[in-house]
Coordinates of N, CA and C in Angstrom, one line a residue:
M1 N 58.1 -19.6 136.1 CA 59.1 -20.0 135.1 C 60.3 -19.0 135.3
K2 N 61.5 -19.5 135.4 CA 62.7 -18.7 135.5 C 62.9 -17.9 134.2
S3 N 63.5 -16.8 134.4 CA 63.8 -16.0 133.2 C 64.6 -16.7 132.1
V4 N 65.6 -17.5 132.6 CA 66.4 -18.2 131.6 C 65.6 -19.2 130.8
R5 N 64.6 -19.8 131.4 CA 63.7 -20.7 130.7 C 62.8 -20.0 129.7
K6 N 62.4 -18.8 130.1 CA 61.6 -18.0 129.2 C 62.4 -17.6 128.0
Y7 N 63.7 -17.3 128.2 CA 64.5 -16.9 127.0 C 64.7 -18.1 126.1
S8 N 65.0 -19.2 126.6 CA 65.2 -20.4 125.8 C 63.9 -20.8 125.1
L9 N 62.8 -20.8 125.8 CA 61.5 -21.1 125.2 C 61.2 -20.2 124.0
A10 N 61.3 -18.9 124.3 CA 61.0 -17.9 123.2 C 62.0 -18.1 122.0
G11 N 63.3 -18.3 122.3 CA 64.2 -18.5 121.2 C 63.9 -19.8 120.4
G12 N 63.5 -20.8 121.1 CA 63.2 -22.1 120.4 C 62.0 -21.9 119.5
I13 N 60.9 -21.3 120.0 CA 59.7 -21.1 119.3 C 60.0 -20.2 118.1
F14 N 60.7 -19.2 118.3 CA 61.0 -18.3 117.1 C 61.8 -19.0 116.1
Y15 N 62.8 -19.9 116.5 CA 63.5 -20.7 115.5 C 62.6 -21.6 114.7
L16 N 61.7 -22.2 115.4 CA 60.8 -23.1 114.6 C 59.9 -22.3 113.7
L17 N 59.5 -21.1 114.1 CA 58.7 -20.3 113.2 C 59.4 -19.9 111.9
T18 N 60.8 -19.9 111.9 CA 61.5 -19.5 110.7 C 61.4 -20.5 109.6
F19 N 60.8 -21.7 110.0 CA 60.7 -22.7 108.9 C 59.3 -22.7 108.2
V20 N 58.5 -21.7 108.6 CA 57.1 -21.6 108.0 C 57.2 -21.2 106.5
S21 N 58.3 -20.7 106.1 CA 58.4 -20.2 104.7 C 58.8 -21.3 103.7
I22 N 59.0 -22.5 104.1 CA 59.3 -23.6 103.2 C 58.4 -23.7 102.0
P23 N 57.1 -23.6 102.2 CA 56.1 -23.6 101.1 C 56.4 -22.6 100.0
T24 N 57.1 -21.5 100.3 CA 57.4 -20.5 99.3 C 58.1 -21.1 98.1
L25 N 58.8 -22.2 98.2 CA 59.5 -22.8 97.1 C 58.5 -23.1 96.0
A26 N 57.3 -23.5 96.4 CA 56.2 -23.8 95.4 C 55.4 -22.6 95.2
L27 N 55.1 -21.8 96.2 CA 54.2 -20.6 96.0 C 54.8 -19.6 95.1
Y28 N 56.1 -19.4 95.0 CA 56.8 -18.4 94.2 C 57.1 -18.9 92.8
R29 N 56.8 -20.2 92.5 CA 57.3 -20.7 91.2 C 56.7 -19.9 90.1
S30 N 55.5 -19.5 90.1 CA 54.8 -18.8 89.0 C 55.3 -17.4 88.9
V31 N 55.4 -16.7 90.0 CA 55.8 -15.2 90.0 C 57.2 -15.0 89.5
R32 N 58.1 -16.1 89.7 CA 59.5 -16.0 89.2 C 59.6 -16.4 87.8
G33 N 58.5 -16.8 87.1 CA 58.6 -17.2 85.7 C 58.7 -15.9 84.8
P34 N 59.2 -16.1 83.6 CA 59.4 -14.9 82.7 C 58.1 -14.3 82.2
N35 N 57.0 -15.0 82.3 CA 55.8 -14.4 81.7 C 54.7 -14.2 82.7
F36 N 55.0 -14.2 83.9 CA 53.9 -14.1 85.0 C 53.1 -12.9 84.8
V37 N 53.8 -11.7 84.5 CA 53.1 -10.4 84.5 C 52.0 -10.4 83.4
V38 N 52.1 -11.2 82.4 CA 51.1 -11.2 81.3 C 50.3 -12.5 81.3
G39 N 50.5 -13.3 82.3 CA 49.8 -14.6 82.3 C 48.5 -14.5 83.1
A40 N 47.8 -15.6 83.1 CA 46.5 -15.7 83.9 C 46.8 -16.6 85.1
G41 N 45.9 -16.5 86.1 CA 46.0 -17.2 87.3 C 45.9 -16.4 88.5
P42 N 45.7 -17.0 89.7 CA 45.6 -16.2 90.9 C 46.9 -15.6 91.5
D43 N 46.8 -14.5 92.2 CA 47.9 -13.9 92.8 C 48.1 -14.4 94.3
S44 N 47.1 -15.1 94.7 CA 47.0 -15.5 96.2 C 48.2 -16.3 96.6
P45 N 48.8 -17.2 95.8 CA 49.9 -17.9 96.3 C 51.1 -17.0 96.6
V46 N 51.3 -16.0 95.8 CA 52.4 -15.1 96.0 C 52.2 -14.3 97.3
I47 N 50.9 -13.8 97.5 CA 50.6 -13.1 98.7 C 50.8 -13.9 99.9
L48 N 50.4 -15.2 99.9 CA 50.5 -16.1 101.0 C 52.0 -16.3 101.3
G49 N 52.8 -16.4 100.2 CA 54.3 -16.6 100.4 C 54.9 -15.4 101.0
V50 N 54.4 -14.2 100.6 CA 55.0 -13.0 101.2 C 54.6 -12.9 102.7
L51 N 53.4 -13.3 103.1 CA 53.0 -13.2 104.5 C 53.9 -14.2 105.3
L52 N 54.2 -15.4 104.7 CA 55.0 -16.4 105.4 C 56.4 -15.8 105.6
E53 N 57.0 -15.2 104.6 CA 58.3 -14.6 104.7 C 58.4 -13.5 105.7
M54 N 57.3 -12.7 105.8 CA 57.3 -11.7 106.8 C 57.4 -12.3 108.2
I55 N 56.7 -13.4 108.4 CA 56.8 -14.1 109.7 C 58.2 -14.5 109.9
V56 N 58.8 -15.1 108.9 CA 60.2 -15.6 109.0 C 61.2 -14.4 109.4
A57 N 61.0 -13.3 108.7 CA 61.9 -12.1 109.0 C 61.8 -11.7 110.4
L58 N 60.5 -11.6 110.9 CA 60.3 -11.1 112.3 C 60.8 -12.1 113.3
A59 N 60.5 -13.4 113.0 CA 60.9 -14.5 113.9 C 62.4 -14.6 114.0
G60 N 63.1 -14.3 112.9 CA 64.5 -14.3 112.9 C 65.1 -13.3 113.8
I61 N 64.6 -12.1 113.8 CA 65.0 -11.1 114.8 C 64.6 -11.6 116.2
G62 N 63.5 -12.2 116.3 CA 63.1 -12.7 117.6 C 64.0 -13.7 118.2
T63 N 64.6 -14.5 117.4 CA 65.6 -15.5 117.9 C 66.8 -14.8 118.6
A64 N 67.3 -13.8 117.9 CA 68.4 -13.1 118.4 C 68.1 -12.3 119.7
V65 N 67.0 -11.6 119.7 CA 66.6 -10.8 120.8 C 66.3 -11.7 122.0
A66 N 65.6 -12.8 121.8 CA 65.3 -13.7 122.9 C 66.6 -14.3 123.6
L67 N 67.6 -14.7 122.8 CA 68.8 -15.3 123.3 C 69.8 -14.3 123.8
Y68 N 69.7 -13.1 123.3 CA 70.8 -12.1 123.7 C 71.0 -12.0 125.2
P69 N 70.0 -11.9 126.0 CA 70.3 -11.7 127.5 C 71.2 -12.8 128.1
V70 N 71.1 -14.0 127.5 CA 71.9 -15.1 128.0 C 73.3 -15.2 127.3
V71 N 73.3 -15.2 126.0 CA 74.6 -15.5 125.3 C 75.5 -14.3 125.4
K72 N 75.0 -13.1 125.7 CA 75.9 -11.9 125.9 C 76.9 -12.1 127.0
R73 N 76.5 -13.0 128.0 CA 77.3 -13.3 129.1 C 78.6 -14.1 128.7
Q74 N 78.5 -14.7 127.6 CA 79.6 -15.5 127.1 C 80.5 -14.6 126.2
G75 N 79.9 -13.8 125.4 CA 80.6 -12.9 124.5 C 79.7 -11.8 124.0
E76 N 79.8 -10.6 124.6 CA 78.8 -9.6 124.2 C 79.0 -9.1 122.8
A77 N 80.2 -9.0 122.3 CA 80.4 -8.5 120.9 C 79.7 -9.5 119.9
R78 N 79.9 -10.8 120.1 CA 79.3 -11.7 119.2 C 77.8 -11.8 119.3
A79 N 77.3 -11.6 120.6 CA 75.9 -11.6 120.8 C 75.2 -10.4 120.1
V80 N 75.9 -9.2 120.2 CA 75.4 -8.0 119.4 C 75.5 -8.3 117.9
G81 N 76.6 -8.9 117.5 CA 76.7 -9.3 116.1 C 75.6 -10.2 115.6
F82 N 75.2 -11.1 116.4 CA 74.1 -12.0 116.1 C 72.8 -11.3 115.9
V83 N 72.5 -10.3 116.8 CA 71.3 -9.5 116.7 C 71.4 -8.7 115.3
A84 N 72.6 -8.1 115.1 CA 72.7 -7.3 113.9 C 72.6 -8.2 112.6
S85 N 73.2 -9.4 112.6 CA 73.1 -10.2 111.4 C 71.6 -10.7 111.1
R86 N 70.9 -11.0 112.2 CA 69.5 -11.4 112.1 C 68.7 -10.2 111.6
T87 N 69.0 -9.0 112.0 CA 68.2 -7.8 111.6 C 68.5 -7.6 110.1
L88 N 69.8 -7.7 109.7 CA 70.2 -7.5 108.3 C 69.5 -8.6 107.4
E89 N 69.4 -9.8 107.9 CA 68.8 -10.8 107.1 C 67.3 -10.5 107.0
A90 N 66.6 -10.0 108.0 CA 65.2 -9.7 107.9 C 65.0 -8.5 107.0
A91 N 65.9 -7.5 107.0 CA 65.8 -6.4 106.1 C 65.9 -6.8 104.6
T92 N 66.8 -7.7 104.3 CA 66.9 -8.2 102.9 C 65.8 -9.1 102.5
I93 N 65.2 -9.8 103.5 CA 64.0 -10.6 103.1 C 62.9 -9.6 102.7
Y94 N 62.7 -8.5 103.4 CA 61.7 -7.6 103.0 C 62.0 -6.9 101.7
V95 N 63.2 -6.7 101.4 CA 63.6 -6.2 100.0 C 63.1 -7.2 99.0
G96 N 63.3 -8.5 99.2 CA 62.9 -9.5 98.2 C 61.4 -9.5 98.0
I97 N 60.7 -9.5 99.1 CA 59.2 -9.6 99.0 C 58.6 -8.4 98.4
V98 N 59.2 -7.2 98.6 CA 58.8 -6.0 97.9 C 58.9 -6.2 96.4
S99 N 60.0 -6.8 96.0 CA 60.3 -7.0 94.5 C 59.1 -7.9 93.9
L100 N 58.8 -9.0 94.7 CA 57.7 -9.9 94.1 C 56.4 -9.2 94.1
M101 N 56.1 -8.4 95.2 CA 54.8 -7.7 95.2 C 54.7 -6.6 94.2
S102 N 55.9 -6.1 93.8 CA 55.9 -5.1 92.7 C 55.5 -5.8 91.4
I103 N 55.9 -7.0 91.2 CA 55.5 -7.8 90.0 C 54.0 -8.0 90.0
V104 N 53.5 -8.4 91.1 CA 52.0 -8.6 91.3 C 51.2 -7.3 91.0
T105 N 51.7 -6.2 91.5 CA 51.1 -4.9 91.2 C 51.1 -4.6 89.7
L106 N 52.2 -4.8 89.0 CA 52.2 -4.6 87.6 C 51.2 -5.5 86.9
R107 N 51.0 -6.7 87.3 CA 50.1 -7.6 86.7 C 48.7 -7.2 86.9
Q108 N 48.4 -6.8 88.2 CA 47.0 -6.4 88.5 C 46.6 -5.1 87.8
A109 N 47.6 -4.2 87.5 CA 47.4 -3.0 86.8 C 47.2 -3.2 85.3
G110 N 47.4 -4.4 84.8 CA 47.3 -4.7 83.4 C 48.4 -4.1 82.6
A111 N 49.6 -4.1 83.1 CA 50.7 -3.4 82.4 C 51.1 -4.1 81.1
G112 N 50.8 -5.4 81.0 CA 50.9 -6.2 79.8 C 52.4 -6.4 79.4
T113 N 52.6 -6.6 78.1 CA 53.9 -7.0 77.6 C 55.0 -5.9 77.8
G114 N 54.5 -4.7 77.9 CA 55.4 -3.6 78.1 C 56.1 -3.7 79.5
A115 N 55.6 -4.5 80.4 CA 56.2 -4.6 81.7 C 57.0 -5.9 81.9
L116 N 57.1 -6.7 80.7 CA 57.9 -8.0 80.8 C 59.3 -7.8 81.3
V117 N 60.0 -6.8 80.7 CA 61.4 -6.7 81.1 C 61.5 -6.2 82.6
T118 N 60.6 -5.3 83.0 CA 60.7 -4.8 84.3 C 60.4 -5.9 85.3
A119 N 59.4 -6.7 85.0 CA 59.0 -7.9 85.9 C 60.1 -8.9 86.0
Q120 N 60.8 -9.2 84.8 CA 61.9 -10.1 84.9 C 63.1 -9.5 85.7
G121 N 63.3 -8.2 85.6 CA 64.3 -7.6 86.4 C 64.0 -7.7 87.9
L122 N 62.8 -7.5 88.3 CA 62.4 -7.6 89.6 C 62.5 -9.0 90.2
A123 N 62.2 -10.0 89.3 CA 62.4 -11.4 89.7 C 63.8 -11.8 89.9
A124 N 64.7 -11.2 89.0 CA 66.1 -11.4 89.2 C 66.6 -10.7 90.4
Q125 N 66.1 -9.6 90.7 CA 66.5 -8.9 92.0 C 66.1 -9.7 93.2
Y126 N 64.9 -10.4 93.2 CA 64.5 -11.3 94.3 C 65.5 -12.4 94.4
Q127 N 65.9 -13.0 93.2 CA 66.8 -14.1 93.3 C 68.1 -13.8 93.9
W128 N 68.7 -12.6 93.5 CA 70.0 -12.2 94.1 C 69.9 -11.7 95.5
T129 N 68.7 -11.1 95.9 CA 68.5 -10.8 97.3 C 68.5 -12.0 98.1
F130 N 67.8 -13.0 97.6 CA 67.7 -14.3 98.4 C 69.2 -14.9 98.5
H131 N 69.9 -14.8 97.4 CA 71.3 -15.4 97.4 C 72.2 -14.7 98.4
F132 N 72.1 -13.4 98.5 CA 72.9 -12.6 99.5 C 72.4 -12.6 100.9
A133 N 71.1 -13.0 101.0 CA 70.5 -13.0 102.4 C 70.3 -14.4 102.9
Q134 N 69.2 -15.0 102.5 CA 68.9 -16.3 103.1 C 69.9 -17.5 102.7
S135 N 70.7 -17.2 101.7 CA 71.7 -18.2 101.3 C 73.1 -18.0 101.9
F136 N 73.3 -16.8 102.5 CA 74.6 -16.5 103.1 C 74.6 -16.2 104.5
I137 N 73.7 -15.3 104.9 CA 73.6 -14.8 106.3 C 73.4 -15.9 107.3
P138 N 72.7 -17.0 107.0 CA 72.6 -18.1 108.0 C 73.9 -18.7 108.4
A139 N 74.9 -18.6 107.5 CA 76.3 -19.0 107.8 C 76.9 -18.1 108.9
V140 N 76.7 -16.8 108.7 CA 77.2 -15.8 109.7 C 76.5 -16.1 111.1
N141 N 75.2 -16.3 111.0 CA 74.4 -16.6 112.2 C 75.0 -17.9 112.9
G142 N 75.3 -18.9 112.1 CA 75.8 -20.1 112.6 C 77.1 -20.0 113.3
V143 N 78.0 -19.2 112.8 CA 79.3 -19.0 113.4 C 79.2 -18.2 114.7
L144 N 78.4 -17.1 114.7 CA 78.3 -16.3 115.8 C 77.6 -17.0 117.0
L145 N 76.4 -17.5 116.7 CA 75.7 -18.2 117.8 C 76.3 -19.6 118.1
G146 N 76.7 -20.3 117.1 CA 77.3 -21.6 117.3 C 78.6 -21.5 118.2
S147 N 79.4 -20.5 118.0 CA 80.6 -20.4 118.8 C 80.2 -20.0 120.3
L148 N 79.2 -19.2 120.5 CA 78.8 -18.8 121.8 C 78.2 -20.0 122.5
L149 N 77.4 -20.8 121.9 CA 76.8 -22.0 122.5 C 77.8 -23.1 122.8
Y150 N 78.8 -23.2 121.9 CA 79.8 -24.2 122.1 C 80.7 -23.9 123.3
Q151 N 81.1 -22.6 123.4 CA 81.9 -22.3 124.6 C 81.1 -22.3 125.9
S152 N 79.9 -21.9 125.9 CA 79.1 -21.8 127.1 C 78.5 -23.2 127.5
R153 N 78.5 -24.1 126.6 CA 77.9 -25.5 126.9 C 76.4 -25.4 127.4
L154 N 75.7 -24.4 126.8 CA 74.3 -24.2 127.2 C 73.4 -25.3 126.5
V155 N 73.9 -25.9 125.5 CA 73.3 -27.0 124.8 C 74.3 -28.1 124.5
P156 N 73.8 -29.3 124.1 CA 74.8 -30.3 123.8 C 75.8 -29.8 122.7
R157 N 77.0 -30.2 122.8 CA 78.0 -29.6 122.0 C 77.9 -30.0 120.5
W158 N 77.2 -31.1 120.3 CA 77.1 -31.5 118.9 C 76.2 -30.5 118.1
L159 N 75.3 -29.8 118.8 CA 74.5 -28.9 118.1 C 75.3 -27.7 117.5
P160 N 76.0 -27.0 118.3 CA 76.8 -25.9 117.7 C 77.9 -26.4 116.7
V161 N 78.4 -27.6 117.0 CA 79.4 -28.1 116.0 C 78.7 -28.3 114.6
L162 N 77.5 -28.8 114.7 CA 76.7 -28.9 113.4 C 76.5 -27.6 112.7
G163 N 76.2 -26.6 113.6 CA 76.0 -25.2 113.0 C 77.3 -24.7 112.4
L164 N 78.4 -24.9 113.0 CA 79.7 -24.4 112.5 C 80.1 -25.2 111.2
V165 N 79.9 -26.5 111.2 CA 80.2 -27.2 110.0 C 79.3 -26.8 108.9
G166 N 78.0 -26.7 109.2 CA 77.0 -26.2 108.2 C 77.4 -24.9 107.6
A167 N 77.9 -24.0 108.5 CA 78.3 -22.6 108.0 C 79.4 -22.7 106.9
V168 N 80.4 -23.6 107.2 CA 81.5 -23.7 106.2 C 80.9 -24.3 104.9
L169 N 80.1 -25.3 104.9 CA 79.5 -25.9 103.7 C 78.7 -24.9 103.0
L170 N 77.9 -24.1 103.7 CA 77.0 -23.1 103.1 C 77.8 -22.0 102.4
V171 N 78.8 -21.6 103.0 CA 79.7 -20.5 102.4 C 80.4 -21.1 101.1
A172 N 80.8 -22.3 101.2 CA 81.5 -22.9 100.1 C 80.5 -23.0 98.9
A173 N 79.3 -23.5 99.2 CA 78.3 -23.6 98.1 C 77.9 -22.2 97.6
W174 N 77.8 -21.2 98.5 CA 77.5 -19.9 98.1 C 78.5 -19.3 97.1
F175 N 79.7 -19.5 97.4 CA 80.8 -19.0 96.4 C 80.7 -19.7 95.1
A176 N 80.4 -21.0 95.2 CA 80.4 -21.8 94.0 C 79.2 -21.3 93.1
V177 N 78.1 -21.0 93.7 CA 77.0 -20.4 92.9 C 77.3 -19.0 92.4
L178 N 78.0 -18.2 93.2 CA 78.3 -16.9 92.8 C 79.2 -16.8 91.5
V179 N 80.2 -17.7 91.5 CA 81.1 -17.8 90.3 C 80.6 -18.6 89.2
G180 N 79.4 -19.2 89.4 CA 78.8 -20.0 88.3 C 79.3 -21.4 88.2
F181 N 79.9 -21.9 89.2 CA 80.4 -23.3 89.2 C 79.3 -24.3 89.4
I182 N 78.3 -23.9 90.2 CA 77.1 -24.8 90.3 C 75.9 -23.8 90.2
G183 N 74.7 -24.4 89.9 CA 73.5 -23.6 89.9 C 72.9 -23.3 91.2
A184 N 72.2 -22.2 91.3 CA 71.6 -21.9 92.6 C 70.5 -22.9 93.0
V185 N 69.8 -23.5 92.0 CA 68.9 -24.5 92.2 C 69.5 -25.8 91.6
S186 N 70.2 -26.5 92.5 CA 70.9 -27.7 92.1 C 71.0 -28.7 93.3
S187 N 71.3 -29.9 93.0 CA 71.4 -30.9 94.1 C 72.6 -30.6 95.1
V188 N 73.7 -30.1 94.5 CA 74.8 -29.8 95.3 C 74.5 -28.6 96.3
A189 N 73.9 -27.6 95.8 CA 73.5 -26.5 96.6 C 72.5 -26.9 97.7
A190 N 71.6 -27.7 97.3 CA 70.6 -28.2 98.3 C 71.2 -29.0 99.4
V191 N 72.1 -29.9 99.0 CA 72.8 -30.8 100.0 C 73.6 -29.9 101.0
A192 N 74.3 -28.9 100.4 CA 75.1 -28.0 101.2 C 74.3 -27.2 102.3
A193 N 73.1 -27.0 102.0 CA 72.2 -26.2 102.9 C 71.6 -27.1 104.0
V194 N 71.6 -28.4 103.8 CA 71.0 -29.3 104.8 C 71.5 -29.1 106.2
P195 N 72.9 -29.2 106.4 CA 73.4 -29.1 107.8 C 73.0 -27.9 108.5
I196 N 73.0 -26.7 107.9 CA 72.7 -25.5 108.6 C 71.2 -25.5 108.9
A197 N 70.4 -26.1 108.0 CA 68.9 -26.1 108.3 C 68.6 -27.1 109.5
V198 N 69.3 -28.2 109.5 CA 69.2 -29.2 110.6 C 69.6 -28.6 111.9
W199 N 70.7 -27.8 111.8 CA 71.2 -27.1 113.0 C 70.1 -26.2 113.6
E200 N 69.5 -25.4 112.8 CA 68.6 -24.4 113.2 C 67.3 -25.1 113.7
F201 N 66.8 -26.1 113.0 CA 65.6 -26.8 113.4 C 65.9 -27.6 114.7
S202 N 67.0 -28.2 114.8 CA 67.3 -29.0 116.0 C 67.5 -28.1 117.2
L203 N 68.1 -26.9 117.0 CA 68.2 -26.0 118.1 C 66.9 -25.5 118.5
G204 N 66.0 -25.2 117.6 CA 64.6 -24.8 118.0 C 63.9 -25.8 118.8
I205 N 64.0 -27.1 118.4 CA 63.4 -28.2 119.1 C 64.0 -28.3 120.5
Y206 N 65.3 -28.3 120.6 CA 66.0 -28.4 121.9 C 65.6 -27.3 122.9
L207 N 65.7 -26.1 122.4 CA 65.4 -24.9 123.3 C 63.9 -24.9 123.7
T208 N 63.0 -25.3 122.8 CA 61.6 -25.3 123.1 C 61.3 -26.4 124.2
F209 N 61.8 -27.6 124.0 CA 61.4 -28.6 124.9 C 62.3 -28.9 126.1
W210 N 63.6 -28.5 126.0 CA 64.5 -28.8 127.1 C 65.1 -27.5 127.7
G211 N 65.3 -26.5 126.9 CA 65.9 -25.3 127.4 C 67.4 -25.4 127.6
F212 N 68.0 -24.4 128.2 CA 69.4 -24.4 128.4 C 69.9 -25.3 129.4
K213 N 71.0 -25.9 129.3 CA 71.6 -26.7 130.3 C 72.2 -25.8 131.4
A214 N 72.4 -26.4 132.6 CA 72.9 -25.6 133.7 C 74.3 -25.1 133.3
S215 N 74.5 -23.8 133.6 CA 75.8 -23.2 133.2 C 76.1 -22.1 134.1
P216 N 77.4 -21.8 134.4 CA 77.7 -20.6 135.3 C 77.2 -19.3 134.7
I217 N 77.1 -19.2 133.4 CA 76.7 -17.9 132.8 C 75.2 -17.6 133.0
T218 N 74.4 -18.6 133.4 CA 73.0 -18.4 133.6 C 72.7 -18.1 135.1
A219 N 73.7 -18.1 135.9 CA 73.5 -17.7 137.4 C 72.9 -16.3 137.5
G220 N 71.9 -16.2 138.3 CA 71.3 -14.9 138.5 C 70.2 -14.6 137.5
L221 N 70.0 -15.4 136.5 CA 68.9 -15.0 135.5 C 67.6 -15.7 136.0

């Protein structure tokens, strides 16, 4: 297997792995509630969600590292920026899951009603960490990688176009949530996030099963 195919295969698999955290929407519902720390019920859904998000964080870095040797030939500064943005996204994901595990620790320690305010603050911290990380940085990723793939023609051009359009919609919705124009959990915010999600999933599928198209920048790899 040529090196260029190894890079595309690794990048595709890592991209698909970033979707394993979808169940956390349900797994985290209880821990983000106002009374979780004094309530009854298992902590295992939260712990499972944390493990899934850890996979996502590391897989996100993996996408950038795997694709870097190829896309740097089109634009090294943007390729380095993509690695940096993915690393920042992973770091903020870890900050968020530490917040949730801190709530679980308070509950397991029997902190009781005295920990309600602290737990609610940690839940709010997770919400804002998610807003500034997974709700915004994917747009940065889309612009950096999308522009590199569009110029290099390593994949069908509709793919990076979808990523660039999705980035614009995601940023617009992000600002609307930030200023309180729409809710973070709303149909508008959900619809705005669809194109960037489709871009990442479609890119993962394409790189995994087809790899990069022939291009002058892959010569010698």
